[in-house]
Amino acid sequence: MRRRMRLLALSVLLALGSALLSGCWSRIELNDIGLVLGLAVDVGEEEPVRVTLYVPRPLSPEQGGIGGDQEPIWVVAREADNFSDALALIRLASARRLVFHHLRVVLIGEEYARKHGIGDVLDVLATNHEIRLTVRPFLVEGRAQEVLETLPQLRALQPFNLTGILQTKGGLEWRLKDVLVARASDTHSVWMPTIQVVPRPAITANSPPTAVTLSGVALFRRDYLQRILEPAAYQVIAWFLGNPSGFTITAPCPTGGKGSVSAQVVSGRTRVRPRWQDGGIAFKVEITSNVNIMRSECEMAEVKHAEVREHLEQVLASDLRERIAQFIRITQEAVTDPVGFGKHAQLAFPRFYKTMEDKWGENFWPNTPVEVAVKMTVDQAGLVTGPVHPTERELRERVH
């Protein structure tokens, strides 16, 4: 009996050991994987959709690593009738299994966003379990493929260069998950930062002729591109959706002469206050900010004087107020609500909003009154408390 029990136990151990020694049946070797870091979508030349993937080329130490004889990246593009079919054609052309776990950026060409919209692209990204919701979406002024083919400036790979550009700008953490939430919301509109390829002056014979730069903000309505705003709009939208600290405000001198004054935002806060006015909803945007003077070309006394500080605070507040008001006017003209005024209306007047939620964006928001109030406080003026060159008054006092 004991002998049988021992044989049975030995058989179980041998069975378990053989199972462990067999390895993982679904394993995928690293040599068989291609990591996709960037994805671009454009209008095709022969087919409706052109998809481009950015895949680092793995090189052995004998080949010199990145920067060897072969190109360090593989940029591959295919055209098809739709986004999914184009991706399938690229998979057929790849000698490795393409995985999207490390995807960093999604680039959408301007022409594609106007002609086909971004709905199909977002649907594929949202349903692919390999793609993380932290991917950075961009709209490209021009062709998106050209961005992936451009050499990066301070990073080894272009997708990391693009994410670095946003990180150095600061203020906003706008990712794929935020775009999907805004798209599914009745109170927000989709927006994306825009980038473009610009000519670059050649410093050496081997310098790349072009570079990529942040060029503004793209506004969408019902998945289609409506308008592209200038670079300053990226700073404006940060006052509503992010942190404006570190941004710069430049305004003309309060004396009315030539020159300007610049200040760096130390802290800022924006409050959107809905109110009932003339039988409908209106808003008051209240902004408070503390700034440090960085540069002044104004012929004024030292900044440490209370009167001078008050004048500077007024011109800086007026400049920011006009920028915010202009941005709101543009969004109303484009019938988009990227910062979520509709959400504030829904929370303040839920019963009234329920009667018009389907018509908020098109019928109510474009005609909704919005008042902007800015309170600016100058904390410091740097190491220099007055202009480097003496003012006319100081020169006259020295003569007399």
Short mmCIF file of C-alpha atoms in Angstrom, two decimals:
data_model
loop_
_atom_site.label_atom_id
_atom_site.label_comp_id
_atom_site.label_asym_id
_atom_site.label_seq_id
_atom_site.Cartn_x
_atom_site.Cartn_y
_atom_site.Cartn_z
CA MET A 1 0.00 0.00 0.00
CA ARG A 2 2.77 2.41 0.95
CA ARG A 3 4.65 1.49 -2.18
CA ARG A 4 1.64 2.36 -4.31
CA MET A 5 1.22 5.69 -2.55
CA ARG A 6 4.88 6.51 -3.14
CA LEU A 7 4.58 5.63 -6.83
CA LEU A 8 1.46 7.79 -7.12
CA ALA A 9 3.15 10.76 -5.42
CA LEU A 10 6.21 10.34 -7.65
CA SER A 11 4.02 10.27 -10.74
CA VAL A 12 2.26 13.50 -9.68
CA LEU A 13 5.62 15.22 -9.06
CA LEU A 14 6.94 14.08 -12.43
CA ALA A 15 3.79 15.35 -14.15
CA LEU A 16 4.04 18.73 -12.45
CA GLY A 17 7.74 19.00 -13.21
CA SER A 18 7.26 18.20 -16.88
CA ALA A 19 4.55 20.87 -17.08
CA LEU A 20 6.86 23.46 -15.60
CA LEU A 21 9.74 22.48 -17.87
CA SER A 22 7.58 22.79 -20.97
CA GLY A 23 7.61 26.64 -20.74
CA CYS A 24 4.85 29.07 -21.73
CA TRP A 25 2.87 27.83 -24.73
CA SER A 26 1.87 31.38 -25.79
CA ARG A 27 5.30 32.98 -25.49
CA ILE A 28 6.52 35.54 -28.03
CA GLU A 29 10.25 36.03 -28.36
CA LEU A 30 11.63 39.58 -28.25
CA ASN A 31 13.29 38.98 -31.59
CA ASP A 32 9.85 38.49 -33.11
CA ILE A 33 8.36 41.79 -31.84
CA GLY A 34 8.32 45.21 -33.49
CA LEU A 35 7.50 48.10 -31.12
CA VAL A 36 5.30 50.76 -32.72
CA LEU A 37 6.07 54.19 -31.22
CA GLY A 38 4.23 56.47 -33.64
CA LEU A 39 1.15 56.29 -35.85
CA ALA A 40 0.11 58.78 -38.55
CA VAL A 41 -3.07 59.01 -40.63
CA ASP A 42 -3.39 60.95 -43.90
CA VAL A 43 -5.52 61.07 -47.02
CA GLY A 44 -4.03 58.59 -49.48
CA GLU A 45 -2.87 59.35 -52.99
CA GLU A 46 -4.70 56.39 -54.55
CA GLU A 47 -6.90 55.17 -51.68
CA PRO A 48 -8.98 57.16 -49.16
CA VAL A 49 -6.71 56.43 -46.14
CA ARG A 50 -2.93 56.27 -45.73
CA VAL A 51 -1.56 54.92 -42.42
CA THR A 52 2.10 55.29 -41.42
CA LEU A 53 3.85 53.50 -38.54
CA TYR A 54 7.10 54.46 -36.83
CA VAL A 55 9.04 51.39 -35.63
CA PRO A 56 12.59 51.50 -34.15
CA ARG A 57 14.90 49.10 -35.95
CA PRO A 58 16.66 46.76 -33.47
CA LEU A 59 20.37 46.50 -34.33
CA SER A 60 23.00 44.26 -32.82
CA PRO A 61 26.14 45.69 -31.18
CA GLU A 62 28.14 44.47 -34.18
CA GLN A 63 26.06 46.79 -36.37
CA GLY A 64 26.89 49.77 -34.19
CA GLY A 65 23.53 50.14 -32.47
CA ILE A 66 21.47 53.22 -33.33
CA GLY A 67 23.42 55.22 -35.83
CA GLY A 68 25.04 52.22 -37.56
CA ASP A 69 24.99 51.56 -41.28
CA GLN A 70 21.24 50.94 -41.32
CA GLU A 71 18.60 53.52 -40.58
CA PRO A 72 17.66 53.42 -36.87
CA ILE A 73 13.93 53.46 -37.65
CA TRP A 74 11.50 51.82 -40.06
CA VAL A 75 8.79 54.15 -41.35
CA VAL A 76 6.26 52.11 -43.29
CA ALA A 77 3.03 53.30 -44.94
CA ARG A 78 0.14 51.59 -46.70
CA GLU A 79 -3.08 52.84 -48.28
CA ALA A 80 -6.50 51.25 -48.11
CA ASP A 81 -10.21 51.97 -48.12
CA ASN A 82 -10.30 52.44 -44.33
CA PHE A 83 -8.04 52.75 -41.31
CA SER A 84 -8.30 49.11 -40.17
CA ASP A 85 -7.50 47.67 -43.60
CA ALA A 86 -4.44 49.90 -43.93
CA LEU A 87 -3.13 48.61 -40.60
CA ALA A 88 -3.72 45.04 -41.75
CA LEU A 89 -1.65 45.64 -44.89
CA ILE A 90 1.23 46.99 -42.82
CA ARG A 91 1.15 43.88 -40.63
CA LEU A 92 1.49 41.75 -43.75
CA ALA A 93 4.56 43.75 -44.81
CA SER A 94 6.32 43.40 -41.45
CA ALA A 95 8.78 40.60 -40.66
CA ARG A 96 7.99 41.06 -36.96
CA ARG A 97 4.78 41.04 -34.98
CA LEU A 98 3.83 44.69 -34.53
CA VAL A 99 2.66 45.57 -31.02
CA PHE A 100 1.23 48.88 -29.84
CA HIS A 101 1.86 48.67 -26.09
CA HIS A 102 4.53 51.36 -26.33
CA LEU A 103 2.72 53.69 -28.74
CA ARG A 104 3.49 57.29 -27.79
CA VAL A 105 1.86 59.58 -30.36
CA VAL A 106 -1.01 59.53 -32.85
CA LEU A 107 -0.76 62.08 -35.66
CA ILE A 108 -3.76 63.02 -37.80
CA GLY A 109 -3.27 65.02 -40.98
CA GLU A 110 -5.24 68.23 -41.47
CA GLU A 111 -6.77 67.18 -44.79
CA TYR A 112 -7.87 63.82 -43.34
CA ALA A 113 -9.50 65.47 -40.31
CA ARG A 114 -11.46 67.84 -42.53
CA LYS A 115 -12.47 65.28 -45.14
CA HIS A 116 -13.03 62.05 -43.21
CA GLY A 117 -13.14 63.18 -39.57
CA ILE A 118 -11.41 61.47 -36.67
CA GLY A 119 -14.22 59.13 -35.64
CA ASP A 120 -12.90 55.99 -37.36
CA VAL A 121 -9.40 56.54 -35.95
CA LEU A 122 -10.66 57.09 -32.40
CA ASP A 123 -12.90 54.01 -32.59
CA VAL A 124 -9.98 51.78 -33.56
CA LEU A 125 -7.71 53.26 -30.88
CA ALA A 126 -10.37 52.92 -28.18
CA THR A 127 -11.11 49.25 -28.95
CA ASN A 128 -7.50 48.09 -29.32
CA HIS A 129 -6.47 46.55 -25.99
CA GLU A 130 -2.77 47.12 -26.74
CA ILE A 131 -3.07 50.90 -27.01
CA ARG A 132 -2.84 52.84 -23.76
CA LEU A 133 -5.10 55.78 -23.00
CA THR A 134 -2.03 57.91 -22.22
CA VAL A 135 -1.13 58.23 -25.92
CA ARG A 136 -0.62 61.84 -27.06
CA PRO A 137 -2.88 62.88 -29.97
CA PHE A 138 -1.80 65.64 -32.40
CA LEU A 139 -3.28 67.30 -35.43
CA VAL A 140 -0.65 68.02 -38.09
CA GLU A 141 -0.86 71.09 -40.30
CA GLY A 142 0.06 69.38 -43.54
CA ARG A 143 0.80 65.67 -43.92
CA ALA A 144 1.24 63.63 -40.75
CA GLN A 145 3.66 61.19 -42.36
CA GLU A 146 6.13 64.03 -42.94
CA VAL A 147 6.44 64.52 -39.17
CA LEU A 148 7.54 60.92 -38.61
CA GLU A 149 10.05 61.23 -41.43
CA THR A 150 11.59 64.40 -39.96
CA LEU A 151 14.73 64.02 -37.87
CA PRO A 152 14.21 64.93 -34.17
CA GLN A 153 16.17 67.74 -32.56
CA LEU A 154 17.07 66.80 -28.98
CA ARG A 155 15.72 63.24 -28.77
CA ALA A 156 16.88 60.09 -30.53
CA LEU A 157 13.38 59.19 -31.76
CA GLN A 158 10.68 61.50 -33.10
CA PRO A 159 7.76 60.26 -30.91
CA PHE A 160 9.78 61.03 -27.77
CA ASN A 161 10.70 64.40 -29.27
CA LEU A 162 7.00 65.24 -29.72
CA THR A 163 6.05 64.28 -26.17
CA GLY A 164 9.05 66.29 -24.94
CA ILE A 165 7.77 69.39 -26.76
CA LEU A 166 4.48 69.20 -24.84
CA GLN A 167 6.20 68.53 -21.53
CA THR A 168 8.46 71.57 -21.89
CA LYS A 169 5.47 73.75 -22.77
CA GLY A 170 3.77 72.63 -19.56
CA GLY A 171 0.28 73.53 -18.48
CA LEU A 172 -1.71 70.69 -20.08
CA GLU A 173 -1.86 66.90 -19.86
CA TRP A 174 -4.16 66.24 -22.82
CA ARG A 175 -4.12 62.55 -23.78
CA LEU A 176 -6.17 60.03 -25.72
CA LYS A 177 -8.43 59.35 -22.73
CA ASP A 178 -9.33 63.07 -22.53
CA VAL A 179 -10.18 63.15 -26.23
CA LEU A 180 -12.42 60.09 -25.88
CA VAL A 181 -14.19 61.58 -22.86
CA ALA A 182 -14.78 64.89 -24.66
CA ARG A 183 -16.05 63.05 -27.73
CA ALA A 184 -18.61 61.09 -25.70
CA SER A 185 -19.70 64.17 -23.73
CA ASP A 186 -22.61 66.48 -24.52
CA THR A 187 -20.94 69.36 -22.68
CA HIS A 188 -17.45 69.37 -24.24
CA SER A 189 -15.95 69.47 -27.72
CA VAL A 190 -12.83 67.69 -28.90
CA TRP A 191 -9.62 69.66 -29.34
CA MET A 192 -5.99 68.73 -29.97
CA PRO A 193 -2.63 70.49 -29.99
CA THR A 194 -1.35 71.09 -33.51
CA ILE A 195 2.18 70.67 -34.85
CA GLN A 196 3.79 71.41 -38.19
CA VAL A 197 7.04 70.87 -40.03
CA VAL A 198 8.92 74.14 -40.56
CA PRO A 199 12.15 74.98 -42.41
CA ARG A 200 15.25 75.02 -40.25
CA PRO A 201 18.36 77.09 -40.99
CA ALA A 202 21.31 74.83 -41.71
CA ILE A 203 24.12 75.20 -39.16
CA THR A 204 26.33 72.50 -40.67
CA ALA A 205 26.31 70.50 -43.88
CA ASN A 206 24.68 67.57 -42.08
CA SER A 207 22.00 69.61 -40.31
CA PRO A 208 18.39 68.51 -41.01
CA PRO A 209 16.55 71.01 -43.24
CA THR A 210 13.29 70.86 -41.26
CA ALA A 211 12.07 70.66 -37.68
CA VAL A 212 8.78 70.08 -35.87
CA THR A 213 7.18 72.79 -33.74
CA LEU A 214 3.98 73.27 -31.72
CA SER A 215 1.76 75.49 -33.89
CA GLY A 216 -1.53 75.98 -32.01
CA VAL A 217 -4.85 74.33 -31.19
CA ALA A 218 -7.33 72.45 -33.40
CA LEU A 219 -11.07 72.65 -32.70
CA PHE A 220 -13.43 69.82 -33.71
CA ARG A 221 -17.18 69.50 -34.00
CA ARG A 222 -18.83 66.11 -34.55
CA ASP A 223 -15.45 64.51 -35.30
CA TYR A 224 -14.59 66.99 -38.05
CA LEU A 225 -11.95 69.72 -37.92
CA GLN A 226 -13.50 73.17 -37.75
CA ARG A 227 -10.67 75.60 -37.12
CA ILE A 228 -6.98 75.85 -36.26
CA LEU A 229 -5.96 78.58 -33.83
CA GLU A 230 -2.61 80.33 -33.45
CA PRO A 231 0.05 79.16 -30.93
CA ALA A 232 -1.11 81.66 -28.29
CA ALA A 233 -4.38 79.71 -27.99
CA TYR A 234 -2.49 76.80 -26.43
CA GLN A 235 -1.59 79.05 -23.51
CA VAL A 236 -5.13 80.42 -23.30
CA ILE A 237 -6.75 76.98 -23.10
CA ALA A 238 -4.39 76.09 -20.24
CA TRP A 239 -6.14 78.71 -18.08
CA PHE A 240 -9.30 76.58 -18.25
CA LEU A 241 -8.05 72.99 -18.47
CA GLY A 242 -4.55 73.00 -17.00
CA ASN A 243 -1.99 75.00 -15.09
CA PRO A 244 -0.84 78.31 -16.65
CA SER A 245 2.22 78.60 -14.40
CA GLY A 246 5.34 79.37 -16.39
CA PHE A 247 3.55 80.98 -19.33
CA THR A 248 4.39 84.52 -20.45
CA ILE A 249 2.10 87.54 -20.77
CA THR A 250 3.30 90.46 -22.91
CA ALA A 251 1.46 93.78 -23.06
CA PRO A 252 2.17 97.26 -24.44
CA CYS A 253 3.61 99.85 -22.07
CA PRO A 254 1.02 101.74 -20.00
CA THR A 255 2.75 105.03 -20.88
CA GLY A 256 1.51 104.72 -24.46
CA GLY A 257 4.97 104.88 -26.01
CA LYS A 258 6.92 102.25 -27.87
CA GLY A 259 7.96 99.03 -26.20
CA SER A 260 6.27 96.37 -24.11
CA VAL A 261 6.41 94.65 -20.76
CA SER A 262 6.56 90.88 -20.19
CA ALA A 263 5.63 88.90 -17.09
CA GLN A 264 5.87 85.23 -16.17
CA VAL A 265 2.85 83.58 -14.55
CA VAL A 266 3.67 82.28 -11.08
CA SER A 267 0.17 81.04 -10.31
CA GLY A 268 -3.25 81.37 -11.85
CA ARG A 269 -6.80 80.33 -11.17
CA THR A 270 -9.90 80.42 -13.36
CA ARG A 271 -13.48 80.24 -12.16
CA VAL A 272 -16.44 79.95 -14.52
CA ARG A 273 -19.60 81.24 -12.83
CA PRO A 274 -22.93 80.55 -14.60
CA ARG A 275 -25.78 82.96 -13.91
CA TRP A 276 -29.32 83.60 -15.03
CA GLN A 277 -29.61 86.67 -17.20
CA ASP A 278 -32.46 87.94 -19.39
CA GLY A 279 -34.25 84.61 -19.43
CA GLY A 280 -31.20 82.54 -20.30
CA ILE A 281 -27.80 81.37 -19.15
CA ALA A 282 -24.79 83.70 -19.07
CA PHE A 283 -21.26 83.26 -17.75
CA LYS A 284 -18.68 85.27 -15.91
CA VAL A 285 -15.09 84.07 -16.16
CA GLU A 286 -13.04 85.25 -13.17
CA ILE A 287 -9.24 84.94 -13.44
CA THR A 288 -6.76 85.73 -10.68
CA SER A 289 -3.04 85.53 -11.28
CA ASN A 290 0.29 86.36 -9.66
CA VAL A 291 3.15 87.25 -11.99
CA ASN A 292 6.80 88.29 -11.94
CA ILE A 293 8.04 91.00 -14.27
CA MET A 294 10.65 89.56 -16.63
CA ARG A 295 11.30 92.41 -19.04
CA SER A 296 10.26 96.04 -19.37
CA GLU A 297 10.93 98.54 -22.15
CA CYS A 298 8.64 101.14 -20.62
CA GLU A 299 9.92 104.58 -19.63
CA MET A 300 8.62 104.45 -16.09
CA ALA A 301 9.91 104.75 -12.58
CA GLU A 302 11.09 101.73 -10.60
CA VAL A 303 8.67 98.82 -10.42
CA LYS A 304 8.89 98.78 -6.64
CA HIS A 305 6.66 101.89 -6.49
CA ALA A 306 2.99 101.06 -5.88
CA GLU A 307 1.74 103.37 -8.62
CA VAL A 308 4.00 101.80 -11.24
CA ARG A 309 2.97 98.29 -10.18
CA GLU A 310 -0.69 99.22 -10.43
CA HIS A 311 -0.24 100.49 -13.99
CA LEU A 312 1.61 97.34 -15.00
CA GLU A 313 -1.03 95.13 -13.40
CA GLN A 314 -3.74 96.95 -15.35
CA VAL A 315 -2.10 96.56 -18.77
CA LEU A 316 -1.19 92.91 -18.14
CA ALA A 317 -4.73 92.14 -16.95
CA SER A 318 -6.20 93.95 -19.97
CA ASP A 319 -4.01 91.96 -22.37
CA LEU A 320 -4.95 88.61 -20.80
CA ARG A 321 -8.63 89.58 -20.66
CA GLU A 322 -8.66 90.38 -24.38
CA ARG A 323 -6.93 87.08 -25.22
CA ILE A 324 -9.43 85.07 -23.19
CA ALA A 325 -12.40 86.96 -24.65
CA GLN A 326 -11.10 86.51 -28.19
CA PHE A 327 -10.63 82.79 -27.64
CA ILE A 328 -14.21 82.46 -26.38
CA ARG A 329 -15.55 84.41 -29.37
CA ILE A 330 -13.70 82.13 -31.76
CA THR A 331 -15.05 78.98 -30.11
CA GLN A 332 -18.57 80.37 -30.33
CA GLU A 333 -18.12 81.23 -34.01
CA ALA A 334 -16.80 77.71 -34.66
CA VAL A 335 -19.71 76.24 -32.65
CA THR A 336 -17.32 74.34 -30.38
CA ASP A 337 -17.01 74.19 -26.60
CA PRO A 338 -13.54 72.77 -25.82
CA VAL A 339 -13.32 74.06 -22.24
CA GLY A 340 -16.75 72.84 -21.10
CA PHE A 341 -19.00 75.86 -20.55
CA GLY A 342 -21.88 73.47 -21.13
CA LYS A 343 -20.82 71.40 -18.12
CA HIS A 344 -20.94 74.46 -15.88
CA ALA A 345 -24.42 75.28 -17.21
CA GLN A 346 -25.56 71.71 -16.59
CA LEU A 347 -24.37 71.77 -12.98
CA ALA A 348 -25.84 75.20 -12.21
CA PHE A 349 -29.20 74.82 -13.97
CA PRO A 350 -29.83 71.07 -14.41
CA ARG A 351 -33.55 71.32 -15.15
CA PHE A 352 -33.16 74.04 -17.77
CA TYR A 353 -30.16 72.30 -19.34
CA LYS A 354 -32.07 69.03 -19.62
CA THR A 355 -34.57 70.72 -21.92
CA MET A 356 -31.85 71.89 -24.32
CA GLU A 357 -28.86 69.53 -23.89
CA ASP A 358 -29.12 68.28 -27.47
CA LYS A 359 -29.15 71.85 -28.76
CA TRP A 360 -26.63 73.47 -26.41
CA GLY A 361 -23.69 73.43 -28.78
CA GLU A 362 -25.45 74.64 -31.92
CA ASN A 363 -28.37 76.81 -30.74
CA PHE A 364 -27.41 78.20 -27.33
CA TRP A 365 -23.63 78.37 -26.91
CA PRO A 366 -22.86 80.62 -29.94
CA ASN A 367 -25.17 83.35 -28.55
CA THR A 368 -24.44 82.96 -24.84
CA PRO A 369 -23.07 86.14 -23.16
CA VAL A 370 -19.67 85.66 -21.51
CA GLU A 371 -18.00 88.31 -19.34
CA VAL A 372 -14.28 88.06 -18.54
CA ALA A 373 -12.74 89.65 -15.43
CA VAL A 374 -9.01 89.46 -14.67
CA LYS A 375 -7.20 90.45 -11.49
CA MET A 376 -3.42 90.60 -11.85
CA THR A 377 -0.90 90.95 -9.01
CA VAL A 378 2.78 91.68 -9.60
CA ASP A 379 4.84 89.87 -6.96
CA GLN A 380 8.40 90.57 -8.01
CA ALA A 381 10.33 92.41 -10.67
CA GLY A 382 13.39 90.18 -10.77
CA LEU A 383 16.82 91.37 -9.73
CA VAL A 384 16.33 94.75 -11.41
CA THR A 385 13.64 96.94 -9.85
CA GLY A 386 13.78 99.64 -12.51
CA PRO A 387 14.72 100.17 -16.16
CA VAL A 388 18.36 99.65 -17.07
CA HIS A 389 18.45 102.96 -18.92
CA PRO A 390 17.38 106.10 -17.01
CA THR A 391 14.05 107.67 -17.88
CA GLU A 392 13.70 111.21 -19.19
CA ARG A 393 12.58 112.43 -15.77
CA GLU A 394 15.67 110.94 -14.12
CA LEU A 395 17.90 112.59 -16.71
CA ARG A 396 16.29 115.99 -16.06
CA GLU A 397 16.70 115.54 -12.30
CA ARG A 398 20.40 114.79 -12.75
CA VAL A 399 20.89 117.96 -14.84
CA HIS A 400 19.23 120.15 -12.26
#
